[in-house]
Short mmCIF file of C-alpha atoms in Angstrom, two decimals:
data_model
loop_
_atom_site.label_atom_id
_atom_site.label_comp_id
_atom_site.label_asym_id
_atom_site.label_seq_id
_atom_site.Cartn_x
_atom_site.Cartn_y
_atom_site.Cartn_z
CA VAL A 13 -11.47 -2.93 -32.12
CA TRP A 14 -12.67 -0.31 -29.65
CA LYS A 15 -16.39 -0.67 -30.22
CA SER A 16 -16.70 -3.19 -27.41
CA ILE A 17 -14.69 -0.98 -25.06
CA SER A 18 -16.80 2.06 -25.88
CA CYS A 19 -19.97 0.10 -25.22
CA TRP A 20 -18.52 -1.15 -21.97
CA CYS A 21 -17.71 2.40 -20.89
CA GLU A 22 -21.20 3.52 -21.94
CA SER A 23 -22.73 1.13 -19.44
CA HIS A 24 -20.50 2.27 -16.58
CA TRP A 25 -20.24 6.03 -16.98
CA ARG A 26 -23.10 8.45 -16.29
CA PRO A 27 -21.73 11.79 -14.95
CA ALA A 28 -22.05 14.95 -17.04
CA GLU A 29 -24.68 13.36 -19.27
CA GLU A 30 -26.21 16.70 -20.20
CA ASN A 31 -22.83 18.13 -21.17
CA LEU A 32 -22.21 15.20 -23.47
CA LYS A 33 -25.59 15.68 -25.11
CA THR A 34 -24.59 19.27 -25.80
CA CYS A 35 -21.27 18.08 -27.21
CA SER A 36 -23.10 15.72 -29.54
CA ILE A 37 -25.01 18.67 -30.96
CA MET A 38 -21.94 20.90 -31.27
CA PHE A 39 -19.65 18.29 -32.82
CA THR A 40 -21.47 16.42 -35.54
CA ASN A 41 -20.03 13.83 -37.87
CA SER A 42 -19.57 16.52 -40.50
CA ASP A 43 -16.51 17.62 -38.48
CA GLU A 44 -17.30 21.25 -39.38
CA ALA A 45 -17.52 22.33 -35.74
CA VAL A 46 -15.79 25.60 -34.89
CA ILE A 47 -13.48 24.03 -32.34
CA ASN A 48 -12.11 21.62 -34.94
CA LYS A 49 -11.39 24.49 -37.31
CA LYS A 50 -9.90 26.89 -34.79
CA LEU A 51 -7.73 24.56 -32.69
CA PRO A 52 -4.88 22.62 -34.23
CA LYS A 53 -5.10 18.86 -33.85
CA GLU A 54 -1.90 18.90 -31.80
CA LEU A 55 -3.56 21.11 -29.18
CA LEU A 56 -6.72 18.99 -29.08
CA LEU A 57 -4.55 15.92 -28.70
CA ARG A 58 -2.78 17.58 -25.79
CA ILE A 59 -6.13 18.36 -24.13
CA PHE A 60 -7.26 14.76 -24.53
CA SER A 61 -4.08 13.56 -22.87
CA PHE A 62 -5.45 14.76 -19.51
CA LEU A 63 -8.64 12.66 -19.71
CA ASP A 64 -9.25 9.31 -18.04
CA VAL A 65 -10.04 6.12 -19.90
CA VAL A 66 -13.83 6.41 -19.63
CA THR A 67 -13.98 10.04 -20.74
CA LEU A 68 -11.73 9.28 -23.71
CA CYS A 69 -14.08 6.53 -24.84
CA ARG A 70 -17.01 8.91 -24.57
CA CYS A 71 -15.20 11.59 -26.54
CA ALA A 72 -14.43 9.02 -29.20
CA GLN A 73 -18.18 8.82 -29.92
CA VAL A 74 -18.65 12.55 -30.56
CA SER A 75 -17.35 12.74 -34.13
CA ARG A 76 -14.98 11.06 -36.57
CA SER A 77 -12.16 13.50 -35.91
CA TRP A 78 -12.55 13.22 -32.14
CA ASN A 79 -12.61 9.44 -32.48
CA VAL A 80 -9.20 9.54 -34.13
CA LEU A 81 -7.80 11.96 -31.57
CA ALA A 82 -9.29 10.29 -28.48
CA LEU A 83 -8.08 6.84 -29.48
CA ASP A 84 -4.62 7.99 -30.47
CA GLY A 85 -2.09 5.75 -28.75
CA SER A 86 -0.29 8.69 -27.16
CA ASN A 87 -3.34 9.24 -24.91
CA TRP A 88 -3.14 5.72 -23.57
CA GLN A 89 0.22 5.69 -21.81
CA ARG A 90 -1.26 5.11 -18.34
CA ILE A 91 -4.37 2.97 -17.81
CA ASP A 92 -5.96 1.83 -14.54
CA LEU A 93 -8.95 -0.47 -14.94
CA PHE A 94 -9.43 -1.30 -11.27
CA ASP A 95 -12.81 0.46 -11.12
CA PHE A 96 -14.12 -1.93 -13.78
CA GLN A 97 -12.38 -5.10 -12.63
CA ARG A 98 -15.48 -7.28 -12.75
CA ASP A 99 -16.13 -6.44 -16.40
CA ILE A 100 -12.63 -6.76 -17.80
CA GLU A 101 -12.13 -9.84 -19.94
CA GLY A 102 -9.14 -10.96 -21.93
CA ARG A 103 -10.41 -9.49 -25.19
CA VAL A 104 -10.50 -6.00 -23.66
CA VAL A 105 -6.85 -6.26 -22.69
CA GLU A 106 -6.01 -7.49 -26.17
CA ASN A 107 -7.89 -4.56 -27.73
CA ILE A 108 -6.11 -2.09 -25.47
CA SER A 109 -2.73 -3.53 -26.39
CA LYS A 110 -3.44 -3.28 -30.10
CA ARG A 111 -4.59 0.32 -29.78
CA CYS A 112 -1.82 1.50 -27.47
CA GLY A 113 1.10 -0.47 -28.82
CA GLY A 114 4.44 0.95 -27.86
CA PHE A 115 2.90 4.04 -26.24
CA LEU A 116 1.66 2.22 -23.14
CA ARG A 117 3.94 2.61 -20.12
CA LYS A 118 1.70 1.83 -17.13
CA LEU A 119 -1.21 -0.60 -16.86
CA SER A 120 -3.13 -1.71 -13.76
CA LEU A 121 -5.35 -4.77 -14.02
CA ARG A 122 -5.56 -5.13 -10.26
CA GLY A 123 -8.36 -7.50 -9.33
CA CYS A 124 -9.29 -8.34 -12.93
CA GLN A 125 -9.85 -12.05 -12.40
CA GLY A 126 -11.16 -12.56 -15.91
CA VAL A 127 -7.77 -11.89 -17.50
CA GLY A 128 -5.55 -14.89 -18.18
CA ASP A 129 -2.27 -15.91 -19.78
CA SER A 130 -3.48 -15.76 -23.38
CA ALA A 131 -4.55 -12.11 -23.21
CA LEU A 132 -1.33 -11.13 -21.47
CA ARG A 133 0.75 -12.86 -24.11
CA THR A 134 -0.93 -10.70 -26.77
CA PHE A 135 -0.44 -7.70 -24.53
CA SER A 136 3.27 -8.44 -24.08
CA GLN A 137 3.78 -8.77 -27.81
CA ASN A 138 2.11 -5.43 -28.56
CA CYS A 139 3.22 -3.30 -25.60
CA ARG A 140 6.95 -3.83 -25.45
CA ASN A 141 7.67 -0.53 -23.73
CA ILE A 142 5.61 -1.32 -20.65
CA GLU A 143 7.36 -0.20 -17.47
CA LEU A 144 4.75 -0.69 -14.73
CA LEU A 145 2.29 -3.59 -14.71
CA SER A 146 -0.06 -4.54 -11.87
CA LEU A 147 -1.64 -7.99 -12.00
CA ASN A 148 -2.47 -8.01 -8.30
CA GLY A 149 -5.28 -10.49 -7.69
CA CYS A 150 -5.38 -11.78 -11.28
CA THR A 151 -5.74 -15.34 -10.07
CA LYS A 152 -5.72 -16.96 -13.53
CA ILE A 153 -2.14 -15.84 -14.14
CA THR A 154 0.51 -18.58 -14.25
CA ASP A 155 4.20 -18.82 -15.07
CA SER A 156 3.27 -18.52 -18.74
CA THR A 157 2.57 -14.80 -18.30
CA CYS A 158 6.00 -14.15 -16.81
CA ASN A 159 7.56 -16.06 -19.71
CA SER A 160 5.77 -13.70 -22.12
CA LEU A 161 6.86 -10.62 -20.19
CA SER A 162 10.43 -11.90 -20.14
CA LYS A 163 10.43 -12.49 -23.88
CA PHE A 164 8.83 -9.24 -25.05
CA CYS A 165 9.06 -6.60 -22.28
CA PRO A 166 12.70 -5.86 -21.43
CA LYS A 167 11.90 -2.36 -20.08
CA LEU A 168 9.67 -3.64 -17.26
CA LYS A 169 10.56 -1.96 -13.95
CA HIS A 170 7.60 -2.49 -11.61
CA LEU A 171 5.63 -5.74 -11.53
CA ASP A 172 2.87 -6.62 -9.04
CA LEU A 173 1.91 -10.31 -8.90
CA ALA A 174 0.47 -10.32 -5.37
CA SER A 175 -2.04 -13.13 -4.76
CA CYS A 176 -1.24 -14.78 -8.09
CA THR A 177 -0.88 -18.06 -6.26
CA SER A 178 0.06 -20.14 -9.31
CA ILE A 179 3.35 -18.27 -9.66
CA THR A 180 6.42 -20.44 -8.96
CA ASN A 181 10.20 -20.19 -9.13
CA LEU A 182 9.93 -20.56 -12.93
CA SER A 183 8.41 -17.06 -13.12
CA LEU A 184 11.28 -15.50 -11.19
CA LYS A 185 13.84 -17.29 -13.34
CA ALA A 186 12.11 -16.06 -16.49
CA LEU A 187 11.99 -12.48 -15.22
CA SER A 188 15.68 -12.66 -14.32
CA GLU A 189 16.50 -13.57 -17.91
CA GLY A 190 14.39 -11.02 -19.74
CA CYS A 191 13.74 -8.10 -17.37
CA PRO A 192 17.12 -6.94 -16.02
CA LEU A 193 15.80 -3.41 -15.28
CA LEU A 194 13.30 -4.67 -12.69
CA GLU A 195 13.23 -2.33 -9.67
CA GLN A 196 10.14 -3.41 -7.77
CA LEU A 197 8.52 -6.82 -7.50
CA ASN A 198 5.51 -7.83 -5.42
CA ILE A 199 4.95 -11.59 -5.10
CA SER A 200 3.11 -11.48 -1.77
CA TRP A 201 1.12 -14.66 -1.05
CA CYS A 202 2.85 -16.53 -3.89
CA ASP A 203 3.63 -19.28 -1.44
CA GLN A 204 5.21 -21.65 -3.97
CA VAL A 205 8.29 -19.43 -4.28
CA THR A 206 11.46 -20.66 -2.56
CA LYS A 207 15.07 -19.59 -2.21
CA ASP A 208 15.89 -20.91 -5.70
CA GLY A 209 13.59 -18.40 -7.35
CA ILE A 210 14.86 -15.55 -5.19
CA GLN A 211 18.46 -16.47 -5.97
CA ALA A 212 17.87 -16.42 -9.73
CA LEU A 213 16.03 -13.12 -9.54
CA VAL A 214 18.47 -11.10 -7.44
CA ARG A 215 21.56 -12.27 -9.30
CA SER A 216 20.29 -10.84 -12.58
CA CYS A 217 18.37 -7.80 -11.27
CA PRO A 218 20.90 -5.85 -9.18
CA GLY A 219 18.80 -2.68 -9.34
CA LEU A 220 15.98 -4.05 -7.20
CA LYS A 221 14.73 -1.39 -4.81
CA GLY A 222 11.49 -2.93 -3.55
CA LEU A 223 10.71 -6.58 -2.71
CA PHE A 224 7.33 -7.54 -1.27
CA LEU A 225 7.40 -11.15 -0.08
CA LYS A 226 4.54 -11.07 2.41
CA GLY A 227 3.12 -14.53 3.00
CA CYS A 228 5.86 -16.38 1.09
CA THR A 229 5.96 -18.95 3.83
CA GLN A 230 8.59 -21.23 2.25
CA LEU A 231 11.31 -18.59 2.39
CA GLU A 232 14.15 -19.26 4.80
CA ASP A 233 17.33 -17.45 5.81
CA GLU A 234 19.12 -18.71 2.70
CA ALA A 235 16.84 -16.60 0.51
CA LEU A 236 17.57 -13.51 2.60
CA LYS A 237 21.31 -14.10 2.32
CA HIS A 238 21.01 -13.97 -1.48
CA ILE A 239 19.10 -10.69 -1.21
CA GLY A 240 21.69 -9.20 1.12
CA ALA A 241 24.52 -10.23 -1.16
CA HIS A 242 23.05 -8.97 -4.46
CA CYS A 243 20.66 -6.06 -3.73
CA PRO A 244 22.71 -3.07 -2.53
CA GLU A 245 20.02 -0.66 -3.82
CA LEU A 246 17.20 -2.22 -1.78
CA VAL A 247 14.99 0.39 -0.10
CA THR A 248 11.82 -1.54 0.82
CA LEU A 249 11.51 -5.13 2.05
CA ASN A 250 8.32 -6.78 3.28
CA LEU A 251 8.66 -10.20 4.92
CA GLN A 252 5.46 -10.23 6.93
CA THR A 253 4.47 -13.71 8.18
CA CYS A 254 7.56 -15.34 6.66
CA SER A 255 7.69 -17.33 9.85
CA GLN A 256 10.79 -19.41 9.07
CA ILE A 257 13.27 -16.54 8.92
CA THR A 258 15.57 -15.83 11.85
CA ASP A 259 18.22 -13.34 12.95
CA ASP A 260 20.87 -14.87 10.64
CA GLY A 261 19.09 -14.00 7.41
CA LEU A 262 17.99 -10.55 8.49
CA ILE A 263 21.43 -9.57 9.74
CA THR A 264 22.77 -10.34 6.25
CA ILE A 265 20.11 -8.02 4.83
CA CYS A 266 21.13 -5.22 7.19
CA ARG A 267 24.81 -5.58 6.36
CA GLY A 268 24.28 -5.68 2.60
CA CYS A 269 21.44 -3.18 2.16
CA HIS A 270 22.59 0.06 3.78
CA ARG A 271 19.96 2.10 1.91
CA LEU A 272 17.07 0.24 3.52
CA GLN A 273 14.25 2.62 4.49
CA SER A 274 11.29 0.32 5.10
CA LEU A 275 11.31 -3.11 6.73
CA CYS A 276 8.30 -5.21 7.68
CA VAL A 277 8.90 -8.41 9.64
CA SER A 278 5.59 -8.51 11.50
CA GLY A 279 4.69 -12.04 12.51
CA CYS A 280 8.28 -13.27 12.31
CA ALA A 281 8.32 -14.54 15.88
CA ASN A 282 11.88 -15.92 15.81
CA ILE A 283 13.68 -12.59 15.61
CA THR A 284 15.39 -10.99 18.61
CA ASP A 285 17.12 -7.76 19.61
CA ALA A 286 20.02 -8.78 17.36
CA ILE A 287 17.99 -7.46 14.43
CA LEU A 288 17.47 -4.07 16.05
CA HIS A 289 21.18 -3.81 16.78
CA ALA A 290 22.00 -4.71 13.15
CA LEU A 291 19.55 -2.11 11.83
CA GLY A 292 20.98 0.55 14.11
CA GLN A 293 24.53 -0.20 13.05
CA ASN A 294 23.93 -0.56 9.29
CA CYS A 295 20.71 1.17 8.18
CA PRO A 296 20.69 4.81 9.39
CA ARG A 297 18.12 5.81 6.74
CA LEU A 298 15.41 3.55 8.16
CA ARG A 299 12.03 5.29 8.19
CA ILE A 300 9.47 2.52 8.59
CA LEU A 301 9.78 -0.48 10.90
CA GLU A 302 6.95 -2.97 11.40
CA VAL A 303 7.66 -5.65 14.00
CA ALA A 304 4.17 -6.50 15.26
CA ARG A 305 3.93 -9.77 17.16
CA CYS A 306 7.70 -10.06 17.53
CA SER A 307 7.47 -10.79 21.22
CA GLN A 308 11.20 -11.34 21.87
CA LEU A 309 12.14 -7.70 21.22
CA THR A 310 12.99 -5.60 24.28
CA ASP A 311 13.93 -2.08 25.38
CA VAL A 312 17.61 -2.92 24.91
CA GLY A 313 17.21 -3.42 21.16
CA PHE A 314 14.97 -0.42 20.65
CA THR A 315 17.42 1.78 22.54
CA THR A 316 20.17 0.93 20.04
CA LEU A 317 17.77 1.44 17.15
CA ALA A 318 16.50 4.84 18.34
CA ARG A 319 19.98 6.17 19.04
CA ASN A 320 21.12 5.41 15.48
CA CYS A 321 18.05 5.69 13.25
CA HIS A 322 16.93 9.29 13.67
CA GLU A 323 14.76 9.33 10.53
CA LEU A 324 12.15 6.88 11.84
CA GLU A 325 8.64 7.99 10.87
CA LYS A 326 6.43 4.93 11.39
CA MET A 327 6.79 2.11 13.92
CA ASP A 328 4.41 -0.79 14.47
CA LEU A 329 5.26 -2.38 17.83
CA GLU A 330 1.93 -4.12 18.42
CA GLU A 331 2.28 -7.09 20.76
CA CYS A 332 5.95 -6.40 21.47
CA VAL A 333 4.95 -7.37 24.98
CA GLN A 334 8.34 -6.91 26.65
CA ILE A 335 8.82 -3.22 25.91
CA THR A 336 8.28 -0.63 28.63
CA ASP A 337 8.35 3.14 29.00
CA GLY A 338 12.10 2.90 28.40
CA THR A 339 11.49 2.44 24.67
CA LEU A 340 9.21 5.48 24.54
CA ILE A 341 11.78 7.60 26.36
CA GLN A 342 14.43 6.72 23.78
CA LEU A 343 12.06 7.37 20.86
CA SER A 344 11.04 10.72 22.33
CA ILE A 345 14.68 11.82 22.58
CA HIS A 346 16.20 10.47 19.37
CA CYS A 347 13.37 10.22 16.79
CA PRO A 348 12.05 13.74 16.07
CA ARG A 349 10.31 12.68 12.82
CA LEU A 350 8.03 10.04 14.32
CA GLN A 351 4.52 10.28 12.86
CA VAL A 352 2.80 6.94 13.44
CA LEU A 353 3.31 4.71 16.47
CA SER A 354 1.40 1.54 17.34
CA LEU A 355 1.74 0.27 20.91
CA SER A 356 -1.38 -1.89 21.01
CA HIS A 357 -1.15 -4.80 23.46
CA CYS A 358 2.10 -3.44 24.92
CA GLU A 359 0.76 -3.96 28.41
CA LEU A 360 3.76 -2.55 30.30
CA ILE A 361 3.41 0.95 28.84
CA THR A 362 2.28 3.56 31.40
CA ASP A 363 1.33 7.22 31.54
CA ASP A 364 4.95 8.12 32.20
CA GLY A 365 6.06 6.79 28.82
CA ILE A 366 3.30 8.75 27.07
CA ARG A 367 4.37 11.83 29.04
CA HIS A 368 7.88 11.62 27.59
CA LEU A 369 6.50 11.02 24.11
CA GLY A 370 4.13 13.97 24.41
CA SER A 371 6.94 16.31 25.40
CA GLY A 372 9.44 15.05 22.81
CA PRO A 373 10.44 16.88 19.60
CA CYS A 374 8.04 14.82 17.45
CA ALA A 375 5.00 15.70 19.53
CA HIS A 376 4.12 19.23 18.48
CA ASP A 377 4.33 19.06 14.68
CA ARG A 378 4.89 15.44 13.64
CA LEU A 379 2.97 12.83 15.61
CA GLU A 380 -0.24 12.00 13.73
CA VAL A 381 -1.37 8.55 14.92
CA ILE A 382 -0.89 6.68 18.17
CA GLU A 383 -2.48 3.30 18.87
CA LEU A 384 -2.87 2.23 22.49
CA ASP A 385 -5.45 -0.57 22.29
CA ASN A 386 -5.31 -2.98 25.23
CA CYS A 387 -2.79 -0.98 27.24
CA PRO A 388 -4.32 -1.54 30.70
CA LEU A 389 -2.05 0.87 32.59
CA ILE A 390 -2.93 3.88 30.45
CA THR A 391 -5.23 6.43 32.13
CA ASP A 392 -6.72 9.82 31.35
CA ALA A 393 -3.36 11.31 32.37
CA SER A 394 -1.93 10.05 29.07
CA LEU A 395 -4.53 12.03 27.17
CA GLU A 396 -3.49 15.14 29.07
CA HIS A 397 0.11 14.52 27.99
CA LEU A 398 -0.98 14.37 24.34
CA LYS A 399 -3.07 17.54 24.25
CA ASN A 400 -0.20 19.61 22.80
CA CYS A 401 0.33 17.22 19.88
CA HIS A 402 -1.26 19.58 17.38
CA SER A 403 -0.83 17.24 14.39
CA LEU A 404 -2.45 14.29 16.17
CA ASP A 405 -5.19 13.02 13.86
CA ARG A 406 -6.15 9.66 15.36
CA ILE A 407 -5.80 7.80 18.66
CA GLU A 408 -6.86 4.20 19.31
CA LEU A 409 -8.03 3.38 22.84
CA TYR A 410 -10.03 0.16 22.58
CA ASP A 411 -10.13 -1.81 25.84
CA CYS A 412 -8.15 0.76 27.79
CA GLN A 413 -10.14 0.24 30.96
CA GLN A 414 -8.86 3.33 32.78
CA ILE A 415 -9.72 5.77 29.99
CA THR A 416 -12.97 7.64 30.56
CA ARG A 417 -15.38 9.61 28.43
CA ALA A 418 -14.54 12.70 30.44
CA GLY A 419 -10.84 12.30 29.62
CA ILE A 420 -11.61 12.02 25.91
CA LYS A 421 -13.86 15.07 26.10
CA ARG A 422 -11.06 17.11 27.67
CA LEU A 423 -8.67 15.99 24.93
CA ARG A 424 -11.13 17.13 22.28
CA THR A 425 -11.26 20.62 23.73
CA HIS A 426 -7.60 20.95 22.71
CA LEU A 427 -7.77 18.83 19.54
CA PRO A 428 -11.32 19.24 18.19
CA ASN A 429 -10.67 17.36 14.93
CA ILE A 430 -9.03 14.29 16.41
CA LYS A 431 -10.56 10.85 15.68
CA VAL A 432 -10.80 8.88 18.91
CA HIS A 433 -11.59 5.18 18.60
CA ALA A 434 -12.67 3.78 21.94
CA TYR A 435 -15.24 1.40 23.37
CA PHE A 436 -17.10 1.68 26.66
CA ALA A 437 -19.11 -1.32 27.82
CA PRO A 438 -22.65 -0.42 28.82
CA VAL A 439 -23.14 -0.18 32.56
CA THR A 440 -25.69 -2.55 34.04
CA PRO A 441 -27.99 -0.58 36.38
CA PRO A 442 -28.40 -1.75 39.98
CA PRO A 443 -31.35 -3.99 40.87
CA SER A 444 -34.58 -2.13 41.45
CA VAL A 445 -35.41 -1.30 45.03
CA GLY A 446 -38.72 -2.40 46.52
CA GLY A 447 -39.94 -4.34 43.53
CA SER A 448 -39.83 -7.97 42.44
CA ARG A 449 -39.47 -7.21 38.73
CA GLN A 450 -36.00 -7.91 37.40
CA ARG A 451 -34.35 -5.05 35.49
CA PHE A 452 -32.06 -5.38 32.53
CA CYS A 453 -29.72 -3.00 30.79
CA ARG A 454 -30.62 -2.01 27.27
CA CYS A 455 -28.13 -4.42 25.72
CA CYS A 456 -29.78 -7.34 27.52
CA VAL A 457 -33.21 -6.22 26.31
CA LEU A 458 -31.93 -6.11 22.72
CA LEU A 459 -30.34 -9.52 23.03
#
């Protein structure tokens, strides 16, 4: 069964070649090697449990006894085949399932486009204790796979089906019937899913803590109302580019999911400050908020949010074009844990807002990333205000016309390890004096 897998690993694994040659000499097929006599098999088995999939396959070729130990199912509880995604075919998954059986708990086939429904049916039948399964990018997967998982894998807790675009409501209904312990589901870009599938899922899986619905463009407020009514344990919700949702659906989420810590609604252009008020009133544990391109949000909403959600760590406010320094003042006062802040294309932000942020409680030990791309009012003075942010690791300054090289150089004298991403257009030299020959800047010469 494992001969094909061993050969596959042989063609992909080269490190420590000399050590393996030595091992081949020390551990012959006679199995009389000292290590096999001195160490109990239980201890050798424990040592093998720390090895990755490739190293285990190599060890399995050393001797008969090592073959038995290396391929023991207890060593194959967690497998990630992402590094070999182009080579994984259905038969490999079937072989793994037969070898691992009930031992396997976690399997990642992320990006393995050669794996289809048939192999995963065999897998489901053999690995009934699977708890975490990633099929992200396995584009051959259809509803048939979810039917198999529902029938044979009742202990499944985490399932990633992102970019499996053939998945429909039938998959969610099947999972709701056979996988009641489901805690995290990723169906991002499965754009055939509608409110009917969401309704079936959340009614039978009340323990859901993470839902990733990015790019599920058919979802409307009705789907969110089902989530809000049936998922009190929800911690993470991603609705990026679900462009049909409005305040009504999200307010239901806020009122029903008080444990919410991470919300992404970037690209949901219909939402207003009502969402920020609802989050502030109902979700005090919020840590991550991504509202990029939500252009109707204003300082009024962010003031309510900041005054009530003191655990905020990451905020993406890119293209929230109505916010001003007022939002930064409130964040600097009320959000001492802020680590990552994106203000790109927030064209009303000025040096004064950055000054408040740089003197706030998050500045000295917390703030790690600040993005200020296309903020035309920002000058070198802002960099001076950030020089005491000792944890600052990265700053984005693309197309900030008033930022200079000298200002960046001064910032680096205080923060020598900071990554500064900026762009300065080449300066075209003045026309030559006293000559008829036309001069070009270097960029023009190259072009």
